[in-house]
mmCIF file of C-alpha atoms in Angstrom:
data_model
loop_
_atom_site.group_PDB
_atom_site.id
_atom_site.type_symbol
_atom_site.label_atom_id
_atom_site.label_comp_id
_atom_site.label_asym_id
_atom_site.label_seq_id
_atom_site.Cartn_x
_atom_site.Cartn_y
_atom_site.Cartn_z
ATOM 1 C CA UNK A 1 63.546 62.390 61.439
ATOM 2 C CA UNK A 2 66.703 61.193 59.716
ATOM 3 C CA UNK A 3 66.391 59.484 56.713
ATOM 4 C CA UNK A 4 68.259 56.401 55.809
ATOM 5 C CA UNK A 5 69.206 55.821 52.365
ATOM 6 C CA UNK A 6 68.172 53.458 49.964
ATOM 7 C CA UNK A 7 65.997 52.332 47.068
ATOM 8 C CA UNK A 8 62.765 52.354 48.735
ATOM 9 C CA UNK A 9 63.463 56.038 50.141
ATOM 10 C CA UNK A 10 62.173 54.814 53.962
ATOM 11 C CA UNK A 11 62.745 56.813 56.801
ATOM 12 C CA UNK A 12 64.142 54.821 59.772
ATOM 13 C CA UNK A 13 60.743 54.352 61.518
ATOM 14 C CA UNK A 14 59.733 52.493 58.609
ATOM 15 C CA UNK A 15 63.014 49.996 58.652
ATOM 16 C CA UNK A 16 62.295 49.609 62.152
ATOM 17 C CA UNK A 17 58.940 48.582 61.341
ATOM 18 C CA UNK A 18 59.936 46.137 58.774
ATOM 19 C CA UNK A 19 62.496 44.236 60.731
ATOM 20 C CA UNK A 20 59.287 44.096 63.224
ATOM 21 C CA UNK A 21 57.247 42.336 60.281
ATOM 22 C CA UNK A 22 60.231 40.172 58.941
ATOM 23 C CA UNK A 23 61.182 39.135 62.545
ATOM 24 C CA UNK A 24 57.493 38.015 63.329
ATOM 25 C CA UNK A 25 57.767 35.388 60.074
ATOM 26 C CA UNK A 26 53.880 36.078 59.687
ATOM 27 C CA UNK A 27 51.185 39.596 59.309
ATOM 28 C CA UNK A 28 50.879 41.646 62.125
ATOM 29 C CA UNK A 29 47.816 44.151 63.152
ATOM 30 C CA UNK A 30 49.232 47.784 63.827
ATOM 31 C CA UNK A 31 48.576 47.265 67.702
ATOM 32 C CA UNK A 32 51.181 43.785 67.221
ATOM 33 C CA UNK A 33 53.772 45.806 65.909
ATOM 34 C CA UNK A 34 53.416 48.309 68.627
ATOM 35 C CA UNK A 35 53.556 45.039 71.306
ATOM 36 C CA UNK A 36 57.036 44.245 69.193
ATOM 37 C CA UNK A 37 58.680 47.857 69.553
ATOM 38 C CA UNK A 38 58.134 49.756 72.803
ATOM 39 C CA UNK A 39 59.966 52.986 71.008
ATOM 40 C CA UNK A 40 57.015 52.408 68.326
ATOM 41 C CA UNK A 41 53.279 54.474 69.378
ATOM 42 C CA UNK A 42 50.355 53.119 67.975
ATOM 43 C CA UNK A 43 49.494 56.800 66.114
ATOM 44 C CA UNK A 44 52.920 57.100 64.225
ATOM 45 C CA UNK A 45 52.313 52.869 63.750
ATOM 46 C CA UNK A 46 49.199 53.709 61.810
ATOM 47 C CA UNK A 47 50.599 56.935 59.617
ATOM 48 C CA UNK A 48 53.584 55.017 58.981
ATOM 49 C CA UNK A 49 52.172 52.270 57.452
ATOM 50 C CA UNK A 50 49.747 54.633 55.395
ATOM 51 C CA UNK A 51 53.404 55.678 53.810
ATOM 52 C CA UNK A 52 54.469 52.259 53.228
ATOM 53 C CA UNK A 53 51.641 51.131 51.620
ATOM 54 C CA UNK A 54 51.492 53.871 49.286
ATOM 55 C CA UNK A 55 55.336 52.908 48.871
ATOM 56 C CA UNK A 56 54.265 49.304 47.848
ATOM 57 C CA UNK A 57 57.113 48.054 50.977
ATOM 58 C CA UNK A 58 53.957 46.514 52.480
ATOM 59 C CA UNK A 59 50.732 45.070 51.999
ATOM 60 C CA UNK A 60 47.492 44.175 53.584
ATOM 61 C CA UNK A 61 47.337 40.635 54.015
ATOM 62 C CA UNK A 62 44.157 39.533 56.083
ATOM 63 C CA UNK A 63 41.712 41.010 58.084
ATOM 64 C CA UNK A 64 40.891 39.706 60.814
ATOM 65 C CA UNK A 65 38.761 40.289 64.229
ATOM 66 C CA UNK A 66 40.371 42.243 67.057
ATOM 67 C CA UNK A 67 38.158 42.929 70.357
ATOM 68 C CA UNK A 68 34.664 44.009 68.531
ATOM 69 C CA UNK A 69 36.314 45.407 65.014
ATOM 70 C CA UNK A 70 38.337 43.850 62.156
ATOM 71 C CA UNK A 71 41.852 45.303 61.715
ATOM 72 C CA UNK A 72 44.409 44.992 58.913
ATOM 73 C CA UNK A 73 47.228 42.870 59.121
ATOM 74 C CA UNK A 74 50.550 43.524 57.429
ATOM 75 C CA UNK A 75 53.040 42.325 55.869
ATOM 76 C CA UNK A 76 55.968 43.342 53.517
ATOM 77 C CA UNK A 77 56.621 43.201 49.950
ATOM 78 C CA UNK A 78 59.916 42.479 50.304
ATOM 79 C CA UNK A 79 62.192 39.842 51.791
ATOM 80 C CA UNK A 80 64.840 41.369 54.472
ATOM 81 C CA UNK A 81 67.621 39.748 52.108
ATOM 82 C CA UNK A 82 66.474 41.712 49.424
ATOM 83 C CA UNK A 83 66.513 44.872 51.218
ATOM 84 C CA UNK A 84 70.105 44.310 52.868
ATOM 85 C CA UNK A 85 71.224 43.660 49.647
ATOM 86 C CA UNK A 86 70.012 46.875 48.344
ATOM 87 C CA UNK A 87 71.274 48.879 51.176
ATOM 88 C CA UNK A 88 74.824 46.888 50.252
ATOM 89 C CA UNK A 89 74.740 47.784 46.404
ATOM 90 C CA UNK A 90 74.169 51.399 47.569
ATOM 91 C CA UNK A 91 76.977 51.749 49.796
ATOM 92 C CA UNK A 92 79.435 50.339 47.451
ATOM 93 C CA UNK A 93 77.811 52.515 44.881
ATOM 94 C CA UNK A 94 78.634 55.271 47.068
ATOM 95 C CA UNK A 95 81.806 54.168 48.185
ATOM 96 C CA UNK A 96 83.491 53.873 44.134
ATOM 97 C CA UNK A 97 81.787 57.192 43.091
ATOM 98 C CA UNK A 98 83.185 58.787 46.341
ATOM 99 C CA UNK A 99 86.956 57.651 45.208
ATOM 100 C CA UNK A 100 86.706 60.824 42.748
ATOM 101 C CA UNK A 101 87.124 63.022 45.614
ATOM 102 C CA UNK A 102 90.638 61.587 46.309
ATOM 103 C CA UNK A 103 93.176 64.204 44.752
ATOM 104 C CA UNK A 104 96.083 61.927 44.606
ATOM 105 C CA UNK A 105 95.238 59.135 41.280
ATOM 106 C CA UNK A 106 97.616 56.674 43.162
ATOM 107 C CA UNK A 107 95.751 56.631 46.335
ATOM 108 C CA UNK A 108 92.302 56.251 44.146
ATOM 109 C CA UNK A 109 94.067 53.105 42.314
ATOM 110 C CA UNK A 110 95.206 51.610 45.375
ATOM 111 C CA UNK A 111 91.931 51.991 46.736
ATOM 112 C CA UNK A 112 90.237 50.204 43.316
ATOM 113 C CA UNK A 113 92.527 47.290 43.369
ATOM 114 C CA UNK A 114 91.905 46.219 47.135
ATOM 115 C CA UNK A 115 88.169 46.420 46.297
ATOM 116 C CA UNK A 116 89.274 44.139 43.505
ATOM 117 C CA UNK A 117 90.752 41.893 45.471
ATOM 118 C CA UNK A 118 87.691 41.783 48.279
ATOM 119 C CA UNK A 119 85.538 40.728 44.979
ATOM 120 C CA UNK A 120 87.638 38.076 43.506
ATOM 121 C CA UNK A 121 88.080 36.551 47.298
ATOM 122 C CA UNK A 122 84.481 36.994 47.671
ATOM 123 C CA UNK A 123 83.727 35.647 44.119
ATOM 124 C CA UNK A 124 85.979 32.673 44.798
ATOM 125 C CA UNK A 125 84.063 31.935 48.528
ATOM 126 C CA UNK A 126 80.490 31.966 46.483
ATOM 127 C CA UNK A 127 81.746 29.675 43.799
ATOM 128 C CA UNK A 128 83.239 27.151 46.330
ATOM 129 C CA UNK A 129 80.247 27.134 48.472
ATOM 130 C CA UNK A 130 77.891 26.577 45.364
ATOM 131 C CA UNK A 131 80.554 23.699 44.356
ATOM 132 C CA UNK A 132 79.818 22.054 47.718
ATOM 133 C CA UNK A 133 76.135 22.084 47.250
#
């Protein structure tokens, strides 16, 4: 299974099972999350959220009553903006560090001041919008 990366080291069946919880604004029992995702199967629903729990992504929030036995319900650790923002701090990450393997020092400047330029636009944006609120 390909892996995506990122702080938290998920693979993408755990992402997907994430944006399942964060999308549903409230816990979800294993057999919910399968209702939410027809690619997801109830077995891999189960050992995946083993892994995320020993990863701390997710938690146990309630139990509660399902047909004759209680089940877990789930839900994450983290807030969706959190984890896009970590996903965004290692791309650019990526990105500058990946500017070494340019052989021409001209091309790697040119490259450095247009991402300075995307900043200071982006810094500018931010500080308006906070001046507005």
């Amino acid at each position: 299974m390909e892996k995506n990366r990122n702080r938290y080291n998920l693979s993408v069946r755990e992402i997907d099972i994430l944006y399942v919880l964060w999308k549903a604004d409230r816990p979800l029992l294993a057999s919910e999350i399968v209702e939410a995702d027809e690619k997801l199967k109830l077995p891999t629903v189960h050992t995946t959220l083993k892994r995320m729990l020993d990863k701390k992504v997710i938690e146990v929030a309630d139990f509660v009553k399902s047909g004759n036995v209680f089940g877990r319900c789930y839900s994450p650790t983290l807030s969706m903006q959190e984890f896009e923002l970590n996903k965004l701090s290692v791309t650019t990450s990526d990105l500058v560090s990946n500017l070494n393997n340019y052989q021409n020092d001209n091309l790697i400047l040119a490259e450095l001041d247009n991402l300075e330029q995307i900043i200071k636009e982006q810094r500018e944006k931010i500080l308006k919008k906070n001046d507005q609120t």
